[in-house]
Amino acid sequence: MKKSRLSQAESADRHILYQSSVQDVESELDFVSQAWGELRSRRAELLREDFCGTANTACEWVRRGQHHQAIGIDMDADVLAWGRQHNISSLSAEQQQRIILLQDNVLDVSEDAADIILAMNFSYYLFLTRAQLRDYFLSTRQGLCEDGLLIMDAYGGYEAPMELQEPRECVGFTYIWDQARFNPIDSLMDCHIHFEFNDGSRLEKAFSYHWRLWTLPEIKEILLEAGYSRVTIYWEGTDEDNPEEGDGIYAAATEGDADPGWIAYIVAEA
Ligand SMILES: C[S@@+](CC[C@H](N)C(=O)[O-])C[C@H]1O[C@@H](n2cnc3c(N)ncnc32)[C@H](O)[C@@H]1O
């Protein structure tokens, strides 16, 4: 057999690598169910996944309940096409009837009022000014039903504004989070994701983000300005055996620890 000349980086699919290193749709949706169950007594059905990328989370939502419906929104036609080919196609025909993907700007959507709007993996950090973030929160507020929830994640900590590279071993490759540039004057950053392989090859800047490092009080204030009635921060508990690590359990909190790097959830009630 002829030996392939392609390096591992050349033959890799960046979306597969992203889904297996960055995303954890099961934990995300476990949190969504927890927050919904704590705050609402009826069943959630329609979930809108903003910045959906490959619509991995929207697909998992549809799989999790026969009454579940999902709308995924992303403005990148290529990433949506990838999601249709690889994720939507793995749903049953009946599940596929309950999911719609739209190529659109999340600021412009006027779909049915959703029970839940999800904006994960810090995608709203792509809005660089207070006015843009406020517009986004105003439009999500309008896109939710009366008792709907906007659920987002956020990250921070004293390492968040540092220029550093953080490698993490994954199965078959190394994921590298690169905080390449941070400007303290406007809090804008350039971040990249690189992937490195056992044969020494590298997928450089597989994904790049130019975004603003928002703080929790800023986000909370802007959500309230946009008309949300209540905003709750969910903070991760500490692992009993390893106090340096989180335990994956999130609870409503008004005080957090000054960790070097944390991820929190924000739940805004319409
Ligand atoms: C950080 S990725 C997040 C992907 C996925 N939601 C996740 O949790 O991993 C950001 C995605 O948002 C999309 N995007 C950026 N700005 C957008 C906008 N204004 N409207 C719709 N999609 C947008 C990009 O095309 C990209 O797929």
Coordinates of C-alpha atoms and ligand atoms in Angstrom, one line a residue:
M1 CA 0.0 0.0 0.0
K2 CA 1.3 3.5 -0.8
K3 CA 2.3 5.4 2.3
S4 CA 0.2 8.6 2.8
R5 CA 2.4 11.7 2.5
L6 CA 0.0 13.9 4.4
S7 CA 1.0 14.9 7.9
Q8 CA -1.5 14.4 10.7
A9 CA -2.2 18.2 10.6
E10 CA -2.9 18.1 6.9
S11 CA -5.4 15.3 7.1
A12 CA -7.1 16.5 10.3
D13 CA -10.6 18.1 10.3
R14 CA -10.5 21.2 12.5
H15 CA -14.2 20.9 13.5
I16 CA -13.8 17.3 14.7
L17 CA -10.8 18.4 16.8
Y18 CA -12.7 21.4 18.1
Q19 CA -15.7 19.3 19.1
S20 CA -13.6 16.8 21.0
S21 CA -11.4 19.3 22.8
V22 CA -13.4 22.5 23.3
Q23 CA -17.0 21.4 23.5
D24 CA -18.7 19.4 26.2
V25 CA -22.3 19.6 25.1
E26 CA -23.4 17.0 27.7
S27 CA -22.2 19.1 30.7
E28 CA -23.5 22.3 29.0
L29 CA -27.0 20.8 28.7
D30 CA -26.9 19.2 32.1
F31 CA -26.4 22.7 33.4
V32 CA -29.2 24.1 31.2
S33 CA -31.6 21.4 32.7
Q34 CA -30.4 22.2 36.2
A35 CA -30.9 26.0 35.8
W36 CA -34.3 25.6 34.1
G37 CA -35.5 23.1 36.7
E38 CA -34.4 25.4 39.6
L39 CA -36.1 28.5 38.1
R40 CA -39.1 27.2 36.2
S41 CA -41.8 24.6 36.8
R42 CA -42.9 23.9 33.3
R43 CA -41.1 22.0 30.6
A44 CA -38.6 23.8 28.2
E45 CA -39.1 22.9 24.6
L46 CA -37.7 25.4 22.1
L47 CA -33.9 26.0 22.5
R48 CA -32.2 28.6 20.3
E49 CA -28.4 28.0 20.0
D50 CA -26.8 31.3 19.0
F51 CA -23.3 31.2 17.4
C52 CA -24.1 27.5 17.0
G53 CA -21.1 26.7 14.8
T54 CA -21.5 23.0 14.0
A55 CA -24.8 22.9 16.0
N56 CA -23.5 20.1 18.2
T57 CA -25.4 21.4 21.2
A58 CA -28.7 21.9 19.3
C59 CA -28.4 18.3 18.1
E60 CA -27.9 17.0 21.6
W61 CA -30.9 19.1 22.8
V62 CA -33.1 17.4 20.2
R63 CA -31.8 14.0 21.2
R64 CA -32.5 14.6 24.9
G65 CA -36.3 14.8 24.6
Q66 CA -39.0 14.0 22.2
H67 CA -40.7 17.4 22.7
H68 CA -37.4 19.3 22.3
Q69 CA -37.0 21.6 19.3
A70 CA -33.9 23.6 18.3
I71 CA -32.9 26.5 16.2
G72 CA -29.2 26.9 15.5
I73 CA -28.0 30.3 14.2
D74 CA -24.6 31.1 12.8
M75 CA -23.5 33.5 10.1
D76 CA -20.8 31.2 8.7
A77 CA -22.3 29.1 5.9
D78 CA -19.3 26.7 5.8
V79 CA -19.5 25.8 9.5
L80 CA -23.3 25.3 9.2
A81 CA -22.8 23.0 6.1
W82 CA -20.3 21.0 8.1
G83 CA -22.8 20.7 11.0
R84 CA -25.5 19.5 8.6
Q85 CA -23.2 16.9 7.0
H86 CA -21.7 15.5 10.2
N87 CA -24.1 16.3 13.1
I88 CA -27.6 16.8 11.8
S89 CA -27.2 13.7 9.6
S90 CA -26.5 11.6 12.6
L91 CA -30.0 12.4 14.0
S92 CA -32.9 10.2 13.2
A93 CA -35.3 11.4 10.5
E94 CA -37.8 12.3 13.2
Q95 CA -35.2 14.3 15.2
Q96 CA -34.1 16.1 12.1
Q97 CA -37.7 17.5 11.8
R98 CA -37.2 19.2 15.1
I99 CA -34.1 21.2 14.3
I100 CA -33.6 24.2 12.0
L101 CA -30.2 25.8 11.1
L102 CA -30.2 29.4 10.0
Q103 CA -27.4 31.4 8.4
D104 CA -27.9 34.8 10.0
N105 CA -26.5 37.4 12.3
V106 CA -27.7 36.7 15.8
L107 CA -28.6 40.4 16.1
D108 CA -31.1 40.1 13.2
V109 CA -33.1 36.9 14.0
S110 CA -36.9 37.1 14.4
E111 CA -37.8 33.5 15.1
D112 CA -40.5 32.0 17.3
A113 CA -40.0 33.0 21.0
A114 CA -37.6 30.5 22.5
D115 CA -37.8 29.0 26.0
I116 CA -34.0 29.1 26.2
I117 CA -31.3 31.0 24.2
L118 CA -27.8 29.6 24.6
A119 CA -24.7 31.5 23.8
M120 CA -21.8 29.2 24.7
N121 CA -18.0 29.2 24.5
F122 CA -17.9 32.9 25.2
S123 CA -19.1 33.8 21.7
Y124 CA -20.8 37.0 22.8
Y125 CA -17.3 38.3 23.7
L126 CA -17.1 38.9 20.0
F127 CA -19.2 42.0 20.6
L128 CA -16.5 44.6 21.3
T129 CA -18.5 47.5 22.6
R130 CA -21.1 48.1 25.3
A131 CA -23.5 49.3 22.7
Q132 CA -23.1 46.1 20.6
L133 CA -23.4 43.8 23.6
R134 CA -26.5 45.8 24.8
D135 CA -28.1 45.4 21.3
Y136 CA -27.4 41.6 21.5
F137 CA -29.0 41.4 24.9
L138 CA -32.0 43.5 23.7
S139 CA -32.5 41.2 20.7
T140 CA -32.2 38.0 22.8
R141 CA -34.7 39.5 25.3
Q142 CA -37.1 40.0 22.4
G143 CA -36.4 36.5 21.1
L144 CA -37.4 34.8 24.4
C145 CA -40.9 33.9 25.6
E146 CA -42.2 35.6 28.8
D147 CA -40.5 33.3 31.2
G148 CA -37.5 32.4 29.0
L149 CA -33.9 32.2 30.0
L150 CA -30.7 33.4 28.3
I151 CA -27.9 31.1 29.4
M152 CA -24.2 32.0 28.7
D153 CA -20.8 31.0 29.9
A154 CA -18.1 33.4 30.8
Y155 CA -14.4 33.1 31.7
G156 CA -12.0 35.2 33.7
G157 CA -9.4 35.1 36.5
Y158 CA -6.1 36.7 36.9
E159 CA -4.5 34.6 34.1
A160 CA -7.3 35.6 31.6
P161 CA -5.7 38.9 30.5
M162 CA -2.2 37.4 30.3
E163 CA -0.4 36.7 27.1
L164 CA 0.3 32.9 27.3
Q165 CA -0.1 29.6 25.6
E166 CA -1.9 26.8 27.5
P167 CA -1.4 23.2 26.1
R168 CA -3.8 20.4 27.0
E169 CA -3.4 16.8 26.1
C170 CA -6.3 15.2 24.3
V171 CA -6.7 11.8 22.7
G172 CA -4.4 11.8 19.7
F173 CA -3.4 15.4 19.7
T174 CA -2.5 18.5 21.9
Y175 CA -4.9 21.4 22.1
I176 CA -3.2 24.7 22.6
W177 CA -5.1 27.8 23.8
D178 CA -3.1 30.9 22.8
Q179 CA -3.8 34.2 24.4
A180 CA -1.6 36.0 21.9
R181 CA -2.4 39.7 22.6
F182 CA -4.2 41.6 25.3
N183 CA -4.6 45.3 25.2
P184 CA -5.3 46.6 28.7
I185 CA -6.6 50.0 27.3
D186 CA -9.6 48.5 25.6
S187 CA -9.6 44.9 27.0
L188 CA -9.5 43.5 23.4
M189 CA -7.6 40.3 22.8
D190 CA -6.5 38.1 20.0
C191 CA -6.8 34.4 20.9
H192 CA -6.1 31.3 18.8
I193 CA -6.5 27.6 19.0
H194 CA -3.7 25.5 17.6
F195 CA -3.6 21.7 17.4
E196 CA -0.3 19.7 17.6
F197 CA 0.1 16.1 16.6
N198 CA 2.3 13.1 17.5
D199 CA 4.1 13.3 14.1
G200 CA 5.2 16.9 15.1
S201 CA 2.9 18.6 12.6
R202 CA 0.8 21.5 13.8
L203 CA -2.5 23.0 12.7
E204 CA -1.6 26.6 13.4
K205 CA -4.5 29.1 14.1
A206 CA -7.2 26.5 13.4
F207 CA -9.5 29.0 15.0
S208 CA -8.9 32.7 15.9
Y209 CA -10.9 35.1 17.9
H210 CA -10.7 38.9 18.3
W211 CA -12.8 39.6 21.3
R212 CA -13.2 41.6 24.4
L213 CA -12.5 40.2 27.8
W214 CA -15.7 41.2 29.5
T215 CA -16.1 41.1 33.3
L216 CA -19.1 39.5 35.1
P217 CA -20.3 42.8 36.6
E218 CA -20.2 44.5 33.2
I219 CA -22.2 41.7 31.6
K220 CA -24.7 41.6 34.5
E221 CA -25.2 45.4 34.3
I222 CA -25.7 45.4 30.6
L223 CA -28.2 42.5 30.8
L224 CA -30.2 44.4 33.4
E225 CA -30.1 47.6 31.2
A226 CA -31.4 45.5 28.3
G227 CA -34.5 44.6 30.4
Y228 CA -33.7 41.2 31.9
S229 CA -35.5 41.0 35.3
R230 CA -32.9 39.0 37.1
V231 CA -29.4 37.8 36.5
T232 CA -27.7 35.0 38.4
I233 CA -24.1 33.9 38.3
Y234 CA -23.5 30.2 38.8
W235 CA -20.0 29.5 40.2
E236 CA -18.2 26.2 40.2
G237 CA -17.6 24.3 43.4
T238 CA -14.1 23.1 44.5
D239 CA -12.9 19.5 44.1
E240 CA -12.6 18.0 47.6
D241 CA -9.5 16.0 46.7
N242 CA -7.8 18.7 44.6
P243 CA -8.5 22.3 45.8
E244 CA -6.8 23.6 42.7
E245 CA -9.6 22.1 40.5
G246 CA -13.3 22.7 40.1
D247 CA -15.8 19.9 40.7
G248 CA -18.0 20.6 37.7
I249 CA -21.0 21.5 40.0
Y250 CA -22.4 25.0 39.5
A251 CA -24.5 26.8 42.1
A252 CA -26.0 30.3 42.3
A253 CA -23.5 32.6 44.0
T254 CA -22.7 36.2 44.8
E255 CA -19.1 35.6 45.9
G256 CA -16.4 33.7 44.0
D257 CA -12.8 32.8 44.6
A258 CA -10.0 34.9 43.0
D259 CA -8.9 31.9 40.9
P260 CA -6.3 32.2 38.2
G261 CA -8.8 30.9 35.6
W262 CA -12.5 30.3 36.1
I263 CA -15.5 29.5 34.0
A264 CA -18.9 30.5 35.2
Y265 CA -22.5 30.4 33.9
I266 CA -24.8 33.4 33.6
V267 CA -28.5 32.9 33.7
A268 CA -30.6 35.9 32.7
E269 CA -34.4 35.8 33.2
A270 CA -36.6 37.6 30.7
Ligands
LIG1 C1 -16.5 30.8 19.5 S1 -17.4 30.0 18.1 C2 -18.6 29.1 19.1 C3 -19.1 27.8 18.5 C4 -20.0 27.0 19.4 N1 -21.2 27.8 19.8 C5 -19.4 26.5 20.6 O1 -20.0 26.6 21.7 O2 -18.3 26.0 20.6 C6 -18.2 31.4 17.5 C7 -19.2 31.1 16.3 O3 -20.0 32.3 16.2 C8 -20.2 32.7 14.8 N2 -20.6 34.1 14.8 C9 -19.8 35.1 15.1 N3 -20.5 36.3 15.2 C10 -21.7 36.0 14.8 C11 -22.9 36.7 14.7 N4 -23.0 38.1 14.9 N5 -24.1 36.1 14.3 C12 -24.1 34.7 14.1 N6 -23.0 34.0 14.3 C13 -21.8 34.6 14.6 C14 -19.0 32.2 14.1 O4 -19.2 32.0 12.7 C15 -18.6 31.0 14.9 O5 -19.1 29.8 14.3

